[in-house]
Amino acid sequence: MLRWTIFLIIFGILDFYAFQAFRTLSKNNWLLAIYWIITLLVVGNFVYSYYGFNRSDGFSHANAYAVGFFIAILIPKMVLLLVMFGEDIFRVPQAVYRYFTEGNSAQGHYFPPRREFISKIALGLAAIPFASIIYGIYKGRYNFKVLKYTLHFEDLPKAFDGYKITQISDIHSGSFDNVEKVHYAVNLINEQESDVILFTGDMVNNKAEEMQPYMGIFGNLRAKDGLFSILGNHDYGDYVSWESNEAKHKNLEDLKAIQKQLGFDLLLNESRYLEKDGDRIALVGVENWGVGGFKKAGDLKKASKHIGENDFKILMSHDPSHWENEVIQDAYHYHLTLSGHTHGMQFGIEIPGWIKWSPSKWRYKYWAGIYKEMGQYINVNRGFGYLAFPGRVGIWPEITVIELKKGTIVS
C-alpha cells in the first residue's frame, strides 16, 4: 500500500506540472479532458496489469503494452516537470518578494502568470521522447540492423583468413507479435552467407512453448559449418512459477530438444572444433554465468578441458560480466568472446563515430559492440528481440557479422 501511495504522490506531482503546460496553451475544455482521459486510461491499465500479473504465465503481450504506453507518457511528463519546475525556481522568489513588499496592495495573485513560451518549449521538448517511444514500439523493435566488423589476429590459422561469423542473441520469442517481421530478419541472417551462425542465449522469455510458432521460420537458418548455441539466463525458466521442479526441468529439456530440432548444436559447458583445409579453431560454449544475482551455471574450465592452450579460441558466453570477471584473466587466451544479455537496455543514442550512450552503461562496463582488453576481443550483441518494454529506441535489434582476418591492421 505504501509504494502505491508513493507512486500516486509522485505521479500527481508530474501531472500537476504537465497539466499546467497544456492549460497555459489551451483553454479548450475538450482538449484538457482528452489529456485526463488518456492519462487515466494508461495509468489505470498499468495498475490493472500489475495486479493482474500471473507469475505462472509470465510476462504477456498485454503486460508489455501496459508498460510501454505507461513509459510513453511518463518520460514526457518528467521532461515537462523539469522545465516547468525550472520556471518556478524564478517565480517563487518573485512571489515571496511581492508578498513582503506589496502585501494587500498586490494586484491579483502574488505569482506571476506562467509564460506561454516556456510552456511551448516544455511541450516541444516533451514531444521528442514521446514520439521516439511511440516509434520504438511501432517500428523500432523490428528495425533490424546488420553490423559488420573485421577483426585481425596474428595467430589466426591461415585457412580461416576471411572466415565469417554471424552472431545473433536474445531472441526472446515469447515477446514477438509479428511473424512476417521475424521471417524477414531470419532471411536477412541467411543473406549474410556466413560460414557459421552462433546464437548466444535467451531463445525464450521463460517457456519452451514460446518458440513453437516460430519453429518453421528459425528452422530455415543455414550456414556452411553449422549452427551453434548456448543458454541464456531466461532459458532456464527461473522467472516464472512452476507447479513442480519436475515441470521446470521438463521445460528446460524441451527447450534443448527444440534447439536440436532447429539445427543448433547446443554447447553446455562444452567445446567443438571448426575445421578447414587442415586447420582448426576451437569453439567453446558455457552455460549462463553472470554477476548481480544471475545464474552461475557456466564452467569455463569444464568447457575448455578438451582444447589446447595454443588453439585459436572463440568463446560463447551469454553475459558480458563473465568476460570481465573470469575470462580475460584466465590462463587460456580467448581470442574472441561473443555475448549478449544487455539489449543495450533497448534505449539509447548511437551515432557512429560521434556518440554511443545508453543507461545500460551504468550497469555494464561492456554493454554493446566490440571491446578489447588484454589482447582479447568481446562483441556484446544488442539482441535480436526485446523484453518487457515492447520496443527499441535508438538501440536497434542486431545481426552481427564478424570477419576474421590473419595479421595486423594495416594503417
CSV table of C-alpha atoms in Angstrom, one decimal:
chain,number,residue,atom,x,y,z
A,1,MET,CA,0.0,0.0,0.0
A,2,LEU,CA,2.8,2.4,0.9
A,3,ARG,CA,4.5,2.0,-2.5
A,4,TRP,CA,1.3,2.8,-4.3
A,5,THR,CA,0.8,5.9,-2.1
A,6,ILE,CA,4.3,7.0,-3.1
A,7,PHE,CA,3.6,6.2,-6.7
A,8,LEU,CA,0.4,8.3,-6.7
A,9,ILE,CA,2.1,11.2,-5.0
A,10,ILE,CA,5.0,11.2,-7.5
A,11,PHE,CA,2.7,10.8,-10.5
A,12,GLY,CA,0.4,13.5,-9.0
A,13,ILE,CA,3.3,16.0,-8.9
A,14,LEU,CA,4.2,15.1,-12.5
A,15,ASP,CA,0.7,15.6,-13.7
A,16,PHE,CA,0.3,18.9,-11.8
A,17,TYR,CA,3.2,20.4,-13.8
A,18,ALA,CA,2.4,18.6,-17.0
A,19,PHE,CA,-1.2,19.8,-17.0
A,20,GLN,CA,-0.2,23.4,-16.4
A,21,ALA,CA,1.8,23.3,-19.6
A,22,PHE,CA,-1.2,22.2,-21.5
A,23,ARG,CA,-3.6,24.6,-19.7
A,24,THR,CA,-1.3,27.6,-20.4
A,25,LEU,CA,-1.5,27.0,-24.1
A,26,SER,CA,-5.1,26.0,-24.5
A,27,LYS,CA,-8.3,26.8,-22.6
A,28,ASN,CA,-10.3,24.3,-24.7
A,29,ASN,CA,-12.1,22.1,-22.2
A,30,TRP,CA,-12.3,19.2,-24.7
A,31,LEU,CA,-8.6,19.1,-25.2
A,32,LEU,CA,-8.0,19.3,-21.5
A,33,ALA,CA,-10.5,16.5,-20.9
A,34,ILE,CA,-8.7,14.3,-23.5
A,35,TYR,CA,-5.5,14.9,-21.6
A,36,TRP,CA,-7.0,13.5,-18.4
A,37,ILE,CA,-8.8,10.6,-20.2
A,38,ILE,CA,-5.6,9.4,-21.9
A,39,THR,CA,-3.7,9.7,-18.6
A,40,LEU,CA,-6.3,7.8,-16.6
A,41,LEU,CA,-6.6,5.1,-19.2
A,42,VAL,CA,-2.9,4.5,-19.5
A,43,VAL,CA,-2.2,4.6,-15.7
A,44,GLY,CA,-5.3,2.5,-15.0
A,45,ASN,CA,-4.3,-0.1,-17.5
A,46,PHE,CA,-0.8,-0.2,-16.0
A,47,VAL,CA,-2.1,-0.7,-12.5
A,48,TYR,CA,-4.6,-3.3,-13.7
A,49,SER,CA,-1.8,-5.1,-15.5
A,50,TYR,CA,0.4,-5.0,-12.4
A,51,TYR,CA,-2.3,-6.6,-10.2
A,52,GLY,CA,-3.4,-9.0,-12.9
A,53,PHE,CA,0.1,-10.3,-13.5
A,54,ASN,CA,0.3,-14.1,-13.2
A,55,ARG,CA,3.8,-15.3,-12.4
A,56,SER,CA,2.8,-18.8,-13.7
A,57,ASP,CA,2.0,-17.4,-17.1
A,58,GLY,CA,4.9,-14.9,-17.3
A,59,PHE,CA,5.0,-11.5,-18.9
A,60,SER,CA,2.3,-11.3,-21.6
A,61,HIS,CA,1.9,-9.1,-24.6
A,62,ALA,CA,-0.8,-7.2,-22.7
A,63,ASN,CA,1.6,-6.6,-19.8
A,64,ALA,CA,4.3,-5.4,-22.2
A,65,TYR,CA,2.0,-2.9,-23.9
A,66,ALA,CA,0.8,-1.6,-20.5
A,67,VAL,CA,4.4,-1.0,-19.6
A,68,GLY,CA,5.2,0.5,-23.0
A,69,PHE,CA,2.4,3.1,-23.0
A,70,PHE,CA,3.0,4.0,-19.4
A,71,ILE,CA,6.6,4.8,-20.2
A,72,ALA,CA,5.4,6.7,-23.3
A,73,ILE,CA,3.5,9.2,-21.1
A,74,LEU,CA,5.8,9.0,-18.0
A,75,ILE,CA,9.1,10.2,-19.7
A,76,PRO,CA,7.5,13.2,-21.5
A,77,LYS,CA,5.8,14.3,-18.2
A,78,MET,CA,9.2,14.1,-16.5
A,79,VAL,CA,10.5,16.5,-19.1
A,80,LEU,CA,7.6,18.8,-18.6
A,81,LEU,CA,8.2,18.7,-14.8
A,82,LEU,CA,11.9,19.7,-15.3
A,83,VAL,CA,11.1,22.7,-17.5
A,84,MET,CA,8.0,23.9,-15.6
A,85,PHE,CA,9.6,23.4,-12.2
A,86,GLY,CA,12.7,25.3,-13.5
A,87,GLU,CA,10.4,28.2,-14.2
A,88,ASP,CA,9.0,28.0,-10.7
A,89,ILE,CA,12.6,28.5,-9.3
A,90,PHE,CA,12.3,32.0,-10.6
A,91,ARG,CA,8.5,32.5,-9.9
A,92,VAL,CA,8.6,31.5,-6.2
A,93,PRO,CA,11.2,34.1,-5.2
A,94,GLN,CA,9.2,36.8,-7.1
A,95,ALA,CA,6.0,35.7,-5.3
A,96,VAL,CA,7.8,35.9,-1.9
A,97,TYR,CA,9.2,39.3,-2.7
A,98,ARG,CA,5.8,40.7,-3.8
A,99,TYR,CA,4.2,39.2,-0.6
A,100,PHE,CA,6.5,41.1,1.7
A,101,THR,CA,6.8,44.3,-0.4
A,102,GLU,CA,3.3,44.8,-1.7
A,103,GLY,CA,1.2,42.9,0.8
A,104,ASN,CA,-2.5,43.5,0.5
A,105,SER,CA,-1.9,46.2,-2.2
A,106,ALA,CA,-0.7,43.5,-4.6
A,107,GLN,CA,-2.7,43.3,-7.8
A,108,GLY,CA,-4.0,39.8,-8.4
A,109,HIS,CA,-2.0,36.8,-7.3
A,110,TYR,CA,1.5,37.1,-6.0
A,111,PHE,CA,2.7,34.5,-8.5
A,112,PRO,CA,3.5,36.0,-11.9
A,113,PRO,CA,1.4,34.2,-14.6
A,114,ARG,CA,3.1,31.3,-16.4
A,115,ARG,CA,4.8,32.4,-19.6
A,116,GLU,CA,3.3,30.9,-22.8
A,117,PHE,CA,6.7,30.5,-24.5
A,118,ILE,CA,8.0,28.4,-21.6
A,119,SER,CA,5.1,26.0,-21.9
A,120,LYS,CA,5.7,25.8,-25.7
A,121,ILE,CA,9.4,24.9,-25.1
A,122,ALA,CA,8.4,22.3,-22.5
A,123,LEU,CA,5.8,20.7,-24.8
A,124,GLY,CA,8.2,20.8,-27.7
A,125,LEU,CA,10.9,19.0,-25.7
A,126,ALA,CA,8.5,16.5,-24.3
A,127,ALA,CA,7.3,15.7,-27.8
A,128,ILE,CA,10.7,14.3,-28.7
A,129,PRO,CA,10.8,11.3,-26.2
A,130,PHE,CA,7.0,10.8,-26.7
A,131,ALA,CA,7.4,10.4,-30.5
A,132,SER,CA,10.6,8.4,-30.1
A,133,ILE,CA,9.0,5.9,-27.7
A,134,ILE,CA,5.9,5.5,-29.9
A,135,TYR,CA,8.1,4.9,-32.9
A,136,GLY,CA,10.2,2.4,-30.9
A,137,ILE,CA,7.0,0.5,-30.1
A,138,TYR,CA,5.5,0.7,-33.5
A,139,LYS,CA,8.7,0.3,-35.7
A,140,GLY,CA,11.9,0.2,-33.7
A,141,ARG,CA,11.6,-3.3,-32.2
A,142,TYR,CA,11.7,-4.8,-35.7
A,143,ASN,CA,14.2,-2.3,-37.2
A,144,PHE,CA,16.8,-5.0,-37.7
A,145,LYS,CA,20.4,-3.8,-38.4
A,146,VAL,CA,23.3,-5.8,-39.8
A,147,LEU,CA,26.5,-4.6,-38.0
A,148,LYS,CA,29.8,-5.8,-39.7
A,149,TYR,CA,33.2,-5.9,-38.1
A,150,THR,CA,36.6,-7.1,-39.3
A,151,LEU,CA,39.0,-8.3,-36.5
A,152,HIS,CA,42.7,-9.1,-37.1
A,153,PHE,CA,44.6,-11.8,-35.3
A,154,GLU,CA,48.3,-12.6,-35.9
A,155,ASP,CA,47.8,-16.2,-34.8
A,156,LEU,CA,44.7,-16.9,-36.7
A,157,PRO,CA,45.1,-20.2,-38.6
A,158,LYS,CA,45.7,-19.5,-42.3
A,159,ALA,CA,42.8,-21.4,-43.6
A,160,PHE,CA,40.4,-19.2,-41.6
A,161,ASP,CA,41.6,-15.9,-43.1
A,162,GLY,CA,38.4,-14.3,-44.2
A,163,TYR,CA,36.2,-16.6,-42.1
A,164,LYS,CA,32.7,-15.0,-41.5
A,165,ILE,CA,30.7,-15.5,-38.3
A,166,THR,CA,27.1,-14.4,-37.9
A,167,GLN,CA,26.1,-13.8,-34.3
A,168,ILE,CA,22.5,-13.5,-33.0
A,169,SER,CA,21.5,-13.2,-29.4
A,170,ASP,CA,18.4,-12.7,-27.2
A,171,ILE,CA,15.7,-13.9,-29.5
A,172,HIS,CA,13.1,-13.8,-26.7
A,173,SER,CA,10.5,-15.4,-28.9
A,174,GLY,CA,7.7,-15.0,-26.4
A,175,SER,CA,7.7,-11.3,-27.0
A,176,PHE,CA,7.2,-11.4,-30.8
A,177,ASP,CA,3.8,-10.5,-32.3
A,178,ASN,CA,4.7,-10.1,-36.0
A,179,VAL,CA,5.6,-13.3,-37.8
A,180,GLU,CA,6.4,-11.6,-41.1
A,181,LYS,CA,8.9,-9.3,-39.4
A,182,VAL,CA,10.6,-12.3,-37.8
A,183,HIS,CA,10.7,-14.1,-41.1
A,184,TYR,CA,12.3,-11.1,-42.8
A,185,ALA,CA,15.0,-11.0,-40.1
A,186,VAL,CA,15.8,-14.7,-40.5
A,187,ASN,CA,16.1,-14.2,-44.2
A,188,LEU,CA,18.4,-11.3,-43.5
A,189,ILE,CA,20.6,-13.6,-41.4
A,190,ASN,CA,20.9,-16.1,-44.3
A,191,GLU,CA,21.7,-13.3,-46.8
A,192,GLN,CA,24.9,-12.7,-45.0
A,193,GLU,CA,26.1,-16.2,-46.2
A,194,SER,CA,28.4,-16.6,-43.2
A,195,ASP,CA,30.4,-19.7,-42.6
A,196,VAL,CA,28.9,-20.3,-39.2
A,197,ILE,CA,25.9,-19.0,-37.2
A,198,LEU,CA,26.4,-18.6,-33.4
A,199,PHE,CA,23.5,-17.9,-31.1
A,200,THR,CA,24.4,-16.6,-27.6
A,201,GLY,CA,21.4,-17.4,-25.5
A,202,ASP,CA,17.9,-16.4,-24.4
A,203,MET,CA,15.8,-18.1,-27.0
A,204,VAL,CA,12.7,-17.6,-24.9
A,205,ASN,CA,11.4,-15.4,-22.2
A,206,ASN,CA,10.6,-18.3,-19.9
A,207,LYS,CA,8.9,-21.3,-21.5
A,208,ALA,CA,9.9,-23.6,-24.3
A,209,GLU,CA,6.5,-23.4,-25.9
A,210,GLU,CA,7.1,-19.7,-26.8
A,211,MET,CA,9.3,-20.9,-29.7
A,212,GLN,CA,6.6,-23.2,-31.2
A,213,PRO,CA,5.0,-20.5,-33.5
A,214,TYR,CA,8.5,-19.7,-35.0
A,215,MET,CA,9.9,-23.2,-35.5
A,216,GLY,CA,9.3,-23.1,-39.2
A,217,ILE,CA,11.0,-19.7,-39.5
A,218,PHE,CA,14.1,-20.3,-37.5
A,219,GLY,CA,14.4,-23.8,-38.9
A,220,ASN,CA,15.4,-22.1,-42.2
A,221,LEU,CA,18.7,-20.8,-40.8
A,222,ARG,CA,21.6,-22.1,-42.8
A,223,ALA,CA,25.4,-21.9,-42.6
A,224,LYS,CA,28.1,-24.0,-44.2
A,225,ASP,CA,29.8,-25.0,-41.0
A,226,GLY,CA,26.6,-25.3,-39.0
A,227,LEU,CA,24.7,-23.6,-36.2
A,228,PHE,CA,25.9,-23.5,-32.6
A,229,SER,CA,24.1,-22.2,-29.4
A,230,ILE,CA,24.3,-21.7,-25.7
A,231,LEU,CA,21.8,-21.0,-22.9
A,232,GLY,CA,21.0,-17.5,-21.5
A,233,ASN,CA,19.6,-16.7,-18.1
A,234,HIS,CA,16.0,-16.7,-19.4
A,235,ASP,CA,16.2,-20.1,-20.9
A,236,TYR,CA,16.2,-21.9,-17.5
A,237,GLY,CA,12.7,-20.8,-16.6
A,238,ASP,CA,13.8,-19.1,-13.4
A,239,TYR,CA,11.4,-16.1,-13.7
A,240,VAL,CA,8.1,-17.8,-13.6
A,241,SER,CA,6.3,-20.1,-11.1
A,242,TRP,CA,6.1,-23.8,-11.9
A,243,GLU,CA,3.8,-26.4,-10.4
A,244,SER,CA,6.8,-28.6,-9.6
A,245,ASN,CA,10.5,-28.9,-10.0
A,246,GLU,CA,9.9,-31.7,-12.5
A,247,ALA,CA,7.8,-29.4,-14.7
A,248,LYS,CA,10.6,-26.8,-14.7
A,249,HIS,CA,13.2,-29.4,-15.6
A,250,LYS,CA,11.0,-30.7,-18.4
A,251,ASN,CA,10.6,-27.2,-19.8
A,252,LEU,CA,14.4,-26.9,-20.0
A,253,GLU,CA,14.7,-30.3,-21.6
A,254,ASP,CA,12.0,-29.3,-24.1
A,255,LEU,CA,14.0,-26.2,-25.0
A,256,LYS,CA,17.1,-28.2,-25.5
A,257,ALA,CA,15.2,-30.5,-27.9
A,258,ILE,CA,13.8,-27.5,-29.7
A,259,GLN,CA,17.2,-26.1,-30.3
A,260,LYS,CA,18.3,-29.5,-31.7
A,261,GLN,CA,15.2,-29.6,-34.0
A,262,LEU,CA,16.2,-26.2,-35.3
A,263,GLY,CA,19.6,-27.5,-36.2
A,264,PHE,CA,21.6,-25.9,-33.3
A,265,ASP,CA,24.4,-27.8,-31.7
A,266,LEU,CA,23.8,-26.6,-28.1
A,267,LEU,CA,27.1,-26.3,-26.1
A,268,LEU,CA,26.5,-26.9,-22.4
A,269,ASN,CA,30.0,-26.2,-20.9
A,270,GLU,CA,31.4,-27.9,-24.0
A,271,SER,CA,33.7,-27.3,-26.9
A,272,ARG,CA,33.9,-28.2,-30.6
A,273,TYR,CA,36.5,-27.7,-33.3
A,274,LEU,CA,35.7,-26.0,-36.6
A,275,GLU,CA,38.0,-27.4,-39.3
A,276,LYS,CA,39.0,-26.1,-42.6
A,277,ASP,CA,41.8,-27.2,-45.0
A,278,GLY,CA,43.8,-28.9,-42.3
A,279,ASP,CA,43.5,-26.0,-39.8
A,280,ARG,CA,41.1,-25.7,-36.9
A,281,ILE,CA,39.8,-23.2,-34.4
A,282,ALA,CA,38.2,-24.1,-31.0
A,283,LEU,CA,34.6,-23.1,-30.3
A,284,VAL,CA,33.8,-23.0,-26.6
A,285,GLY,CA,30.3,-22.6,-25.1
A,286,VAL,CA,29.4,-22.1,-21.5
A,287,GLU,CA,26.1,-22.0,-19.7
A,288,ASN,CA,24.9,-18.8,-18.2
A,289,TRP,CA,27.3,-17.0,-15.8
A,290,GLY,CA,26.5,-13.5,-14.6
A,291,VAL,CA,27.1,-11.2,-11.7
A,292,GLY,CA,24.3,-9.3,-9.8
A,293,GLY,CA,22.2,-12.3,-8.9
A,294,PHE,CA,22.1,-14.1,-12.3
A,295,LYS,CA,22.6,-17.8,-12.6
A,296,LYS,CA,26.2,-19.0,-12.5
A,297,ALA,CA,25.9,-22.4,-14.2
A,298,GLY,CA,28.8,-21.6,-16.6
A,299,ASP,CA,32.0,-23.6,-16.0
A,300,LEU,CA,34.9,-22.3,-18.2
A,301,LYS,CA,37.4,-24.9,-17.1
A,302,LYS,CA,35.0,-27.7,-17.9
A,303,ALA,CA,34.0,-26.2,-21.2
A,304,SER,CA,37.7,-25.9,-22.2
A,305,LYS,CA,39.1,-29.2,-20.9
A,306,HIS,CA,39.3,-30.8,-24.4
A,307,ILE,CA,41.0,-27.9,-26.2
A,308,GLY,CA,44.6,-26.9,-26.2
A,309,GLU,CA,46.2,-23.8,-24.7
A,310,ASN,CA,47.6,-22.7,-28.1
A,311,ASP,CA,44.4,-23.2,-30.0
A,312,PHE,CA,42.7,-20.2,-31.5
A,313,LYS,CA,39.6,-19.9,-29.4
A,314,ILE,CA,36.1,-18.4,-29.8
A,315,LEU,CA,34.0,-18.3,-26.6
A,316,MET,CA,30.2,-18.1,-26.4
A,317,SER,CA,29.1,-16.7,-23.1
A,318,HIS,CA,25.7,-15.0,-22.7
A,319,ASP,CA,26.5,-12.4,-20.0
A,320,PRO,CA,29.4,-10.0,-20.7
A,321,SER,CA,30.1,-9.7,-17.0
A,322,HIS,CA,31.6,-13.2,-17.3
A,323,TRP,CA,34.2,-11.9,-19.7
A,324,GLU,CA,35.1,-9.1,-17.4
A,325,ASN,CA,35.2,-11.2,-14.2
A,326,GLU,CA,36.6,-14.5,-15.3
A,327,VAL,CA,37.5,-14.8,-19.0
A,328,ILE,CA,40.1,-12.2,-19.6
A,329,GLN,CA,42.1,-13.2,-16.5
A,330,ASP,CA,42.0,-16.9,-17.4
A,331,ALA,CA,45.2,-18.7,-18.1
A,332,TYR,CA,43.9,-19.6,-21.5
A,333,HIS,CA,43.8,-16.8,-24.1
A,334,TYR,CA,40.3,-16.5,-25.6
A,335,HIS,CA,40.8,-14.5,-28.8
A,336,LEU,CA,37.1,-13.6,-29.3
A,337,THR,CA,34.1,-13.8,-26.9
A,338,LEU,CA,30.6,-13.4,-28.1
A,339,SER,CA,27.9,-12.2,-25.6
A,340,GLY,CA,24.5,-10.6,-25.5
A,341,HIS,CA,22.2,-10.2,-22.5
A,342,THR,CA,22.2,-6.4,-22.0
A,343,HIS,CA,20.0,-5.5,-25.0
A,344,GLY,CA,21.7,-2.1,-24.7
A,345,MET,CA,18.6,-1.6,-22.4
A,346,GLN,CA,16.7,-1.2,-25.7
A,347,PHE,CA,17.1,2.6,-25.3
A,348,GLY,CA,19.9,4.9,-26.1
A,349,ILE,CA,21.6,7.2,-28.7
A,350,GLU,CA,24.1,5.9,-31.2
A,351,ILE,CA,25.7,7.9,-34.0
A,352,PRO,CA,28.7,6.0,-35.3
A,353,GLY,CA,31.9,8.0,-34.8
A,354,TRP,CA,30.1,10.6,-32.6
A,355,ILE,CA,28.2,9.2,-29.7
A,356,LYS,CA,27.3,5.8,-28.1
A,357,TRP,CA,25.2,6.1,-24.9
A,358,SER,CA,22.6,4.1,-23.1
A,359,PRO,CA,21.6,3.8,-19.4
A,360,SER,CA,22.9,0.2,-19.8
A,361,LYS,CA,26.4,1.6,-19.3
A,362,TRP,CA,25.6,2.4,-15.7
A,363,ARG,CA,25.0,-1.4,-15.1
A,364,TYR,CA,27.5,-3.0,-17.5
A,365,LYS,CA,31.1,-1.9,-18.4
A,366,TYR,CA,30.8,-3.7,-21.7
A,367,TRP,CA,27.2,-3.3,-22.9
A,368,ALA,CA,27.2,-3.1,-26.8
A,369,GLY,CA,29.6,-3.6,-29.6
A,370,ILE,CA,33.3,-4.5,-29.8
A,371,TYR,CA,35.7,-4.1,-26.9
A,372,LYS,CA,39.3,-5.1,-26.5
A,373,GLU,CA,41.2,-5.9,-23.3
A,374,MET,CA,44.5,-7.7,-22.7
A,375,GLY,CA,44.7,-8.6,-26.4
A,376,GLN,CA,41.3,-10.3,-26.3
A,377,TYR,CA,38.0,-9.1,-28.0
A,378,ILE,CA,34.4,-9.3,-27.0
A,379,ASN,CA,31.3,-8.4,-29.0
A,380,VAL,CA,28.2,-7.7,-27.0
A,381,ASN,CA,25.3,-8.1,-29.3
A,382,ARG,CA,22.4,-5.7,-28.8
A,383,GLY,CA,19.9,-8.5,-29.1
A,384,PHE,CA,17.5,-9.9,-31.8
A,385,GLY,CA,14.3,-9.5,-29.9
A,386,TYR,CA,13.0,-7.4,-27.0
A,387,LEU,CA,11.8,-8.0,-23.4
A,388,ALA,CA,9.3,-6.2,-21.1
A,389,PHE,CA,9.3,-2.9,-22.9
A,390,PRO,CA,7.8,-3.7,-26.3
A,391,GLY,CA,10.0,-1.5,-28.3
A,392,ARG,CA,13.5,-0.2,-29.1
A,393,VAL,CA,14.5,3.4,-29.1
A,394,GLY,CA,17.9,4.2,-30.7
A,395,ILE,CA,19.3,0.7,-29.9
A,396,TRP,CA,18.1,-1.4,-32.7
A,397,PRO,CA,17.8,-5.2,-33.0
A,398,GLU,CA,21.1,-6.5,-34.2
A,399,ILE,CA,22.5,-9.2,-36.5
A,400,THR,CA,26.3,-9.2,-36.1
A,401,VAL,CA,28.7,-10.3,-38.9
A,402,ILE,CA,32.4,-10.7,-37.9
A,403,GLU,CA,35.1,-11.4,-40.4
A,404,LEU,CA,38.3,-12.9,-39.1
A,405,LYS,CA,41.5,-11.8,-40.8
A,406,LYS,CA,45.0,-13.0,-40.3
A,407,GLY,CA,47.7,-10.4,-39.5
A,408,THR,CA,47.6,-6.9,-38.1
A,409,ILE,CA,45.6,-3.9,-39.2
A,410,VAL,CA,47.5,-2.0,-42.0
A,411,SER,CA,47.2,1.7,-41.2
